[in-house]
Amino acid sequence: MKITMLAGGVGGAKFALGLRALLQARHPDHELRIIANVGDDMWLTGLKVCPDLDSLMYALAGVNDAQRGWGREDESTRVSAELSEFGVGWPWFTLGDLDLGTHIARSALLREGLPLSDVTRRLSARWDLGARLLPAAETDLETWVELEAGCAETGTVHFEEWWVRLRAGIPAHRFHQRGTQPVQPGAGVLEAIADADAVLFAPSNPVVSIGTICGFPAADGPGIAGIPEIADALRSTRAPVVGVSPIIDSAPLRGMARQCLQSLGWECSARAVGLAYGARSAGGLLDGWLVDEADASAVPELRSAGLHAQAAPLWMTDAATSQDLAAAALQLADLVSSSPR
Ligand code: FO1
């Protein structure tokens, strides 16, 4: 059984662990491919930092700091303190010593000319992740945030500056994707969507984690473009495409999905995100959409929009609930497959 999942970092990692456990328990001959957002990436202190790829890699390797949701466990910050003394890098963006090992290794391999997909495979090979990490793009495709005019700060900042230094405290007027053109989908990404038995959207931020991969519309305009070839592959795959809402009862599971959705004119709800992704039968990206039981009232409207919508417990509080959520997503994919299109 080949399962392909689109994911950001923190929300995606928890869901990936549940999905991996479920597949290992029920489908020993499975393949799990995770298409990871690269919009948070940046070159910092001369090193290539890939937050979502690293959150997924560290979580699957079991070496992540589960409390913070990013970075390594048992971390130290001696080098980061030295960088701050030299005024190099972002003092508000801590690169731990072990984490720097990843960025140095990645940058060294990139400078040898390896594409990011090969570099990711080389770094991941250190552990038995039980999944293949696929960068959504081979080339740089950074998310930059154009700040709302007339606020304390103006201009356009890298997503991580908006997210970490500003804590999304200044509204985003627009999200831009900046990178080498033409954007090259990561090696294996289009194939992993085309040959999957099911494609899942993890409960990640729909704008800056999933939208940066396959696009996410604004309520009244373009929104964020994503990588068009990936959106096309999602629209044409024979596999059922099922998403898990990252919003429960109008509150994001974590992070700042509210601010991101507001910037694109959407309310912060499972209903709005499902309608924005849209049903593949109506030209959108999804067949199925899992919402929490707190949002069950939205199911009829979502169904009338062409989505196979279902309510299930979405809170992932431990390994068991993460596995149950993964099971619910795959069950919905089976239902979609057995329903007439
Ligand atoms: N998040 C923070 O809130 N503060 C940090 O100093 C920070 C440093 C950092 C370094 C490497 C890395 O891969 C991630 C880091 N993050 C930090 C988390 C990061 O903002 C998130 O992983 C995502 O990029 C947001 O979706």
Tab-separated table of C-alpha atoms and ligand atoms in Angstrom:
chain	number	residue	atom	x	y	z
A	1	MET	CA	0.000	0.000	0.000
A	2	LYS	CA	1.544	3.341	-1.096
A	3	ILE	CA	0.511	6.335	0.978
A	4	THR	CA	1.608	9.865	0.136
A	5	MET	CA	1.154	12.683	2.623
A	6	LEU	CA	1.557	16.454	2.248
A	7	ALA	CA	2.820	18.007	5.460
A	8	GLY	CA	4.333	20.989	7.192
A	9	GLY	CA	6.492	20.572	10.253
A	10	VAL	CA	4.977	20.519	13.688
A	11	GLY	CA	1.388	19.380	12.933
A	12	GLY	CA	2.614	17.137	10.165
A	13	ALA	CA	5.137	15.347	12.358
A	14	LYS	CA	2.551	14.169	14.894
A	15	PHE	CA	0.241	12.910	12.166
A	16	ALA	CA	3.175	11.239	10.369
A	17	LEU	CA	4.051	9.277	13.519
A	18	GLY	CA	0.459	8.064	13.859
A	19	LEU	CA	0.243	7.158	10.181
A	20	ARG	CA	3.571	5.316	10.270
A	21	ALA	CA	2.487	3.314	13.347
A	22	LEU	CA	-0.821	2.418	11.719
A	23	LEU	CA	0.787	1.307	8.464
A	24	GLN	CA	3.437	-0.739	10.277
A	25	ALA	CA	0.689	-2.450	12.287
A	26	ARG	CA	-1.856	-3.059	9.513
A	27	HIS	CA	-0.018	-2.883	6.184
A	28	PRO	CA	3.500	-4.283	6.667
A	29	ASP	CA	4.163	-4.020	2.901
A	30	HIS	CA	3.436	-0.291	2.847
A	31	GLU	CA	5.411	2.661	1.526
A	32	LEU	CA	4.986	6.051	3.237
A	33	ARG	CA	6.121	9.104	1.247
A	34	ILE	CA	5.947	12.540	2.881
A	35	ILE	CA	5.992	15.617	0.660
A	36	ALA	CA	7.361	18.325	2.941
A	37	ASN	CA	6.892	22.088	2.763
A	38	VAL	CA	10.074	24.005	1.940
A	39	GLY	CA	8.606	27.510	2.275
A	40	ASP	CA	10.099	28.027	5.747
A	41	ASP	CA	13.601	27.300	4.434
A	42	MET	CA	16.338	29.900	4.339
A	43	TRP	CA	20.095	30.386	4.065
A	44	LEU	CA	21.143	31.641	7.507
A	45	THR	CA	24.734	32.119	8.752
A	46	GLY	CA	25.826	30.615	5.450
A	47	LEU	CA	23.864	27.410	6.082
A	48	LYS	CA	20.709	26.012	4.499
A	49	VAL	CA	18.033	25.596	7.190
A	50	CYS	CA	14.935	23.489	6.356
A	51	PRO	CA	12.590	23.702	9.382
A	52	ASP	CA	9.763	21.464	8.171
A	53	LEU	CA	12.030	18.791	6.688
A	54	ASP	CA	13.979	18.799	9.956
A	55	SER	CA	10.886	18.680	12.206
A	56	LEU	CA	9.669	15.652	10.264
A	57	MET	CA	13.087	13.974	10.159
A	58	TYR	CA	13.802	14.493	13.863
A	59	ALA	CA	10.298	13.338	14.896
A	60	LEU	CA	10.425	10.190	12.751
A	61	ALA	CA	13.946	9.509	14.027
A	62	GLY	CA	12.742	9.930	17.619
A	63	VAL	CA	15.358	12.598	18.383
A	64	ASN	CA	13.085	15.631	18.365
A	65	ASP	CA	12.279	18.007	21.189
A	66	ALA	CA	8.624	16.963	21.513
A	67	GLN	CA	7.865	19.837	23.919
A	68	ARG	CA	8.932	22.615	21.563
A	69	GLY	CA	7.823	20.755	18.428
A	70	TRP	CA	11.005	21.679	16.592
A	71	GLY	CA	14.742	21.079	16.939
A	72	ARG	CA	16.617	18.278	18.697
A	73	GLU	CA	16.189	16.877	22.191
A	74	ASP	CA	19.084	17.385	24.656
A	75	GLU	CA	20.133	20.434	22.647
A	76	SER	CA	22.715	23.072	23.598
A	77	THR	CA	23.327	26.534	22.176
A	78	ARG	CA	27.040	27.255	22.546
A	79	VAL	CA	27.624	27.991	18.871
A	80	SER	CA	24.428	30.046	18.628
A	81	ALA	CA	25.657	32.222	21.520
A	82	GLU	CA	28.925	32.786	19.665
A	83	LEU	CA	27.047	33.718	16.482
A	84	SER	CA	25.020	36.270	18.450
A	85	GLU	CA	28.245	37.733	19.880
A	86	PHE	CA	29.523	38.164	16.354
A	87	GLY	CA	26.190	39.648	15.280
A	88	VAL	CA	25.787	36.919	12.682
A	89	GLY	CA	22.408	35.302	11.966
A	90	TRP	CA	19.130	36.049	13.721
A	91	PRO	CA	19.516	36.348	17.502
A	92	TRP	CA	15.800	35.529	17.875
A	93	PHE	CA	16.097	32.320	15.823
A	94	THR	CA	18.084	29.808	17.840
A	95	LEU	CA	20.163	27.286	15.925
A	96	GLY	CA	21.081	24.550	18.432
A	97	ASP	CA	24.473	22.835	18.302
A	98	LEU	CA	23.067	19.462	17.201
A	99	ASP	CA	20.707	21.202	14.769
A	100	LEU	CA	23.681	23.056	13.308
A	101	GLY	CA	25.207	19.656	12.588
A	102	THR	CA	22.269	19.018	10.265
A	103	HIS	CA	22.577	22.416	8.568
A	104	ILE	CA	26.351	22.052	8.103
A	105	ALA	CA	25.931	18.554	6.641
A	106	ARG	CA	23.098	19.711	4.379
A	107	SER	CA	25.028	22.765	3.177
A	108	ALA	CA	28.157	20.713	2.522
A	109	LEU	CA	26.210	18.232	0.385
A	110	LEU	CA	24.383	21.024	-1.464
A	111	ARG	CA	27.730	22.683	-2.189
A	112	GLU	CA	28.934	19.375	-3.641
A	113	GLY	CA	26.095	19.815	-6.146
A	114	LEU	CA	23.577	17.319	-4.800
A	115	PRO	CA	19.933	18.308	-5.265
A	116	LEU	CA	17.919	18.864	-2.065
A	117	SER	CA	16.031	15.585	-2.566
A	118	ASP	CA	19.295	13.592	-2.587
A	119	VAL	CA	20.639	15.593	0.350
A	120	THR	CA	17.451	14.841	2.298
A	121	ARG	CA	17.786	11.154	1.512
A	122	ARG	CA	21.442	11.188	2.651
A	123	LEU	CA	20.621	12.947	5.940
A	124	SER	CA	17.563	10.743	6.613
A	125	ALA	CA	19.565	7.555	5.969
A	126	ARG	CA	21.233	8.015	9.347
A	127	TRP	CA	18.028	6.760	10.972
A	128	ASP	CA	15.373	4.238	10.013
A	129	LEU	CA	12.570	6.775	9.532
A	130	GLY	CA	10.036	4.300	8.120
A	131	ALA	CA	9.110	6.960	5.562
A	132	ARG	CA	10.681	8.756	2.617
A	133	LEU	CA	10.961	12.537	2.965
A	134	LEU	CA	10.425	14.374	-0.310
A	135	PRO	CA	11.064	18.136	-0.417
A	136	ALA	CA	8.139	19.718	-2.281
A	137	ALA	CA	10.603	21.705	-4.412
A	138	GLU	CA	14.164	20.948	-5.516
A	139	THR	CA	14.850	24.657	-5.883
A	140	ASP	CA	14.509	27.425	-3.305
A	141	LEU	CA	10.886	28.500	-2.822
A	142	GLU	CA	10.778	30.663	0.303
A	143	THR	CA	7.634	32.159	1.792
A	144	TRP	CA	7.895	35.894	2.399
A	145	VAL	CA	5.268	37.955	4.181
A	146	GLU	CA	4.292	41.434	2.988
A	147	LEU	CA	3.254	43.212	6.185
A	148	GLU	CA	0.008	45.134	6.362
A	149	ALA	CA	0.703	48.830	5.683
A	150	GLY	CA	0.495	51.350	8.495
A	151	CYS	CA	1.619	48.995	11.273
A	152	ALA	CA	4.569	49.238	13.669
A	153	GLU	CA	6.791	47.706	11.004
A	154	THR	CA	6.343	47.721	7.249
A	155	GLY	CA	7.877	45.894	4.327
A	156	THR	CA	8.268	42.237	3.456
A	157	VAL	CA	9.986	39.766	5.787
A	158	HIS	CA	10.925	36.094	5.573
A	159	PHE	CA	8.191	33.840	6.906
A	160	GLU	CA	10.317	32.794	9.909
A	161	GLU	CA	10.842	36.441	10.877
A	162	TRP	CA	7.073	37.006	10.740
A	163	TRP	CA	6.437	33.742	12.632
A	164	VAL	CA	9.180	33.826	15.278
A	165	ARG	CA	10.264	37.445	15.774
A	166	LEU	CA	6.893	39.098	15.111
A	167	ARG	CA	4.794	36.108	16.274
A	168	ALA	CA	2.455	36.998	13.406
A	169	GLY	CA	1.604	40.079	15.492
A	170	ILE	CA	1.566	42.293	12.397
A	171	PRO	CA	-1.105	41.177	9.922
A	172	ALA	CA	0.131	39.688	6.673
A	173	HIS	CA	-1.141	41.637	3.675
A	174	ARG	CA	0.130	39.073	1.151
A	175	PHE	CA	2.175	35.879	1.131
A	176	HIS	CA	4.807	35.742	-1.596
A	177	GLN	CA	6.790	32.741	-2.775
A	178	ARG	CA	10.313	33.672	-3.822
A	179	GLY	CA	12.658	31.290	-5.556
A	180	THR	CA	14.690	30.244	-8.530
A	181	GLN	CA	12.461	30.078	-11.573
A	182	PRO	CA	11.183	27.816	-13.005
A	183	VAL	CA	10.295	26.068	-9.758
A	184	GLN	CA	11.266	22.410	-9.959
A	185	PRO	CA	9.029	19.989	-7.999
A	186	GLY	CA	11.180	17.769	-5.777
A	187	ALA	CA	12.338	14.493	-7.340
A	188	GLY	CA	9.725	11.770	-6.860
A	189	VAL	CA	6.973	14.177	-5.753
A	190	LEU	CA	4.734	14.014	-8.837
A	191	GLU	CA	5.247	10.242	-9.069
A	192	ALA	CA	4.398	9.797	-5.368
A	193	ILE	CA	1.060	11.536	-6.007
A	194	ALA	CA	0.314	9.711	-9.251
A	195	ASP	CA	1.065	6.156	-8.032
A	196	ALA	CA	-0.370	6.466	-4.505
A	197	ASP	CA	-3.186	4.324	-3.161
A	198	ALA	CA	-4.187	7.353	-1.089
A	199	VAL	CA	-2.973	10.938	-0.749
A	200	LEU	CA	-3.453	12.651	2.625
A	201	PHE	CA	-3.158	16.299	3.678
A	202	ALA	CA	-1.779	16.357	7.244
A	203	PRO	CA	-3.439	18.759	9.712
A	204	SER	CA	-0.841	21.418	8.909
A	205	ASN	CA	-1.293	25.129	8.343
A	206	PRO	CA	-3.402	25.266	5.147
A	207	VAL	CA	-1.790	28.499	3.895
A	208	VAL	CA	1.926	28.428	4.751
A	209	SER	CA	2.500	24.663	5.001
A	210	ILE	CA	0.085	23.004	2.568
A	211	GLY	CA	-0.817	26.005	0.389
A	212	THR	CA	2.878	26.630	-0.273
A	213	ILE	CA	2.971	23.130	-1.801
A	214	CYS	CA	-0.254	22.948	-3.820
A	215	GLY	CA	-1.790	26.428	-3.592
A	216	PHE	CA	-4.516	27.900	-1.404
A	217	PRO	CA	-6.942	30.534	-2.691
A	218	ALA	CA	-7.875	33.790	-0.991
A	219	ALA	CA	-11.597	34.314	-0.317
A	220	ASP	CA	-11.529	37.055	-2.902
A	221	GLY	CA	-8.353	36.706	-4.908
A	222	PRO	CA	-5.250	34.744	-5.825
A	223	GLY	CA	-4.067	33.584	-2.391
A	224	ILE	CA	-0.833	31.591	-2.420
A	225	ALA	CA	0.192	29.897	-5.649
A	226	GLY	CA	2.051	26.788	-4.497
A	227	ILE	CA	3.712	24.631	-7.169
A	228	PRO	CA	1.295	24.301	-10.116
A	229	GLU	CA	2.575	20.893	-11.244
A	230	ILE	CA	1.822	19.499	-7.793
A	231	ALA	CA	-1.720	20.922	-7.815
A	232	ASP	CA	-2.199	19.401	-11.279
A	233	ALA	CA	-0.933	16.034	-10.057
A	234	LEU	CA	-3.400	16.151	-7.163
A	235	ARG	CA	-6.275	16.966	-9.497
A	236	SER	CA	-5.444	14.093	-11.834
A	237	THR	CA	-4.299	11.272	-9.545
A	238	ARG	CA	-6.485	8.158	-9.438
A	239	ALA	CA	-5.853	7.989	-5.696
A	240	PRO	CA	-8.438	9.378	-3.289
A	241	VAL	CA	-7.234	12.681	-1.791
A	242	VAL	CA	-8.265	13.196	1.831
A	243	GLY	CA	-7.445	16.098	4.122
A	244	VAL	CA	-7.507	16.399	7.918
A	245	SER	CA	-8.635	19.744	9.264
A	246	PRO	CA	-5.967	21.653	11.225
A	247	ILE	CA	-8.756	23.707	12.841
A	248	ILE	CA	-10.983	22.384	15.617
A	249	ASP	CA	-14.019	24.390	16.699
A	250	SER	CA	-12.653	27.549	15.062
A	251	ALA	CA	-9.308	27.275	16.844
A	252	PRO	CA	-6.119	26.143	15.130
A	253	LEU	CA	-4.539	22.999	16.575
A	254	ARG	CA	-1.345	24.991	16.987
A	255	GLY	CA	0.557	27.812	15.384
A	256	MET	CA	-1.004	30.741	13.694
A	257	ALA	CA	-3.415	29.392	11.116
A	258	ARG	CA	-5.930	32.009	12.238
A	259	GLN	CA	-3.721	34.910	11.240
A	260	CYS	CA	-2.847	33.210	7.955
A	261	LEU	CA	-6.475	32.523	7.054
A	262	GLN	CA	-7.534	36.030	8.034
A	263	SER	CA	-4.910	37.460	5.682
A	264	LEU	CA	-6.615	35.604	2.838
A	265	GLY	CA	-10.085	36.679	3.926
A	266	TRP	CA	-11.170	33.346	5.425
A	267	GLU	CA	-12.752	32.695	8.794
A	268	CYS	CA	-10.762	30.332	10.985
A	269	SER	CA	-12.879	27.182	10.643
A	270	ALA	CA	-12.755	23.620	9.368
A	271	ARG	CA	-15.649	24.605	7.099
A	272	ALA	CA	-13.784	27.488	5.463
A	273	VAL	CA	-10.588	25.484	4.940
A	274	GLY	CA	-12.498	22.567	3.399
A	275	LEU	CA	-14.400	24.876	1.057
A	276	ALA	CA	-11.200	26.715	0.129
A	277	TYR	CA	-9.362	23.514	-0.776
A	278	GLY	CA	-12.482	22.570	-2.722
A	279	ALA	CA	-13.779	19.263	-3.997
A	280	ARG	CA	-11.933	17.622	-6.900
A	281	SER	CA	-15.349	17.019	-8.476
A	282	ALA	CA	-15.667	20.817	-8.572
A	283	GLY	CA	-12.117	21.567	-9.723
A	284	GLY	CA	-10.584	21.648	-6.228
A	285	LEU	CA	-7.976	19.499	-4.528
A	286	LEU	CA	-9.790	17.136	-2.149
A	287	ASP	CA	-12.204	14.227	-2.255
A	288	GLY	CA	-12.559	13.804	1.501
A	289	TRP	CA	-12.332	16.190	4.448
A	290	LEU	CA	-12.127	15.077	8.087
A	291	VAL	CA	-13.414	17.558	10.638
A	292	ASP	CA	-13.590	17.260	14.407
A	293	GLU	CA	-16.863	16.253	16.069
A	294	ALA	CA	-17.067	19.852	17.355
A	295	ASP	CA	-17.479	20.888	13.708
A	296	ALA	CA	-19.970	18.193	12.707
A	297	SER	CA	-22.550	20.914	11.924
A	298	ALA	CA	-20.430	21.900	8.915
A	299	VAL	CA	-20.645	18.409	7.356
A	300	PRO	CA	-23.874	18.924	5.367
A	301	GLU	CA	-22.600	22.109	3.713
A	302	LEU	CA	-19.235	20.501	2.977
A	303	ARG	CA	-21.010	17.538	1.406
A	304	SER	CA	-23.159	19.795	-0.716
A	305	ALA	CA	-19.916	21.352	-1.983
A	306	GLY	CA	-18.940	17.904	-3.269
A	307	LEU	CA	-16.659	16.809	-0.419
A	308	HIS	CA	-16.945	13.467	1.367
A	309	ALA	CA	-16.970	15.166	4.750
A	310	GLN	CA	-16.897	13.253	7.984
A	311	ALA	CA	-16.579	14.125	11.679
A	312	ALA	CA	-14.045	12.262	13.834
A	313	PRO	CA	-11.942	13.028	16.934
A	314	LEU	CA	-9.023	15.114	15.598
A	315	TRP	CA	-7.117	15.825	18.815
A	316	MET	CA	-3.782	13.971	18.734
A	317	THR	CA	-2.892	13.809	22.412
A	318	ASP	CA	-0.732	10.682	22.283
A	319	ALA	CA	0.450	7.890	20.002
A	320	ALA	CA	-2.901	6.079	20.203
A	321	THR	CA	-5.013	9.097	19.208
A	322	SER	CA	-2.580	9.960	16.403
A	323	GLN	CA	-2.890	6.399	15.094
A	324	ASP	CA	-6.687	6.516	15.404
A	325	LEU	CA	-6.755	9.759	13.418
A	326	ALA	CA	-4.597	8.209	10.707
A	327	ALA	CA	-6.969	5.219	10.631
A	328	ALA	CA	-9.969	7.543	10.258
A	329	ALA	CA	-8.261	9.329	7.356
A	330	LEU	CA	-7.484	6.057	5.559
A	331	GLN	CA	-11.014	4.793	6.219
A	332	LEU	CA	-12.396	7.930	4.573
A	333	ALA	CA	-10.025	7.355	1.642
A	334	ASP	CA	-11.463	3.834	1.289
A	335	LEU	CA	-15.000	5.239	1.365
A	336	VAL	CA	-14.097	7.730	-1.354
A	337	SER	CA	-12.565	4.968	-3.463
A	338	SER	CA	-15.708	2.856	-3.207
A	339	SER	CA	-18.028	5.780	-4.025
A	340	PRO	CA	-18.964	6.678	-7.597
A	341	ARG	CA	-17.038	9.782	-8.712
B	1	FO1	N1	10.799	28.533	16.476
B	1	FO1	C1	10.797	29.479	17.467
B	1	FO1	O1	9.727	29.847	17.959
B	1	FO1	N2	11.959	30.032	17.910
B	1	FO1	C2	13.166	29.698	17.404
B	1	FO1	O2	14.192	30.233	17.825
B	1	FO1	C3	13.201	28.690	16.366
B	1	FO1	C4	14.413	28.269	15.809
B	1	FO1	C5	14.389	27.232	14.844
B	1	FO1	C6	15.575	26.750	14.303
B	1	FO1	C7	15.554	25.729	13.349
B	1	FO1	C8	14.340	25.188	12.950
B	1	FO1	O3	14.313	24.178	12.040
B	1	FO1	C9	13.128	25.645	13.476
B	1	FO1	C10	13.151	26.683	14.426
B	1	FO1	N3	11.960	27.163	14.990
B	1	FO1	C11	11.972	28.134	15.950
B	1	FO1	C12	10.650	26.576	14.624
B	1	FO1	C13	10.116	27.085	13.299
B	1	FO1	O4	9.639	28.402	13.377
B	1	FO1	C14	9.013	26.096	12.923
B	1	FO1	O5	9.618	24.846	12.824
B	1	FO1	C15	8.355	26.264	11.606
B	1	FO1	O6	9.228	26.749	10.657
B	1	FO1	C16	7.099	27.084	11.704
B	1	FO1	O7	6.135	26.358	11.018
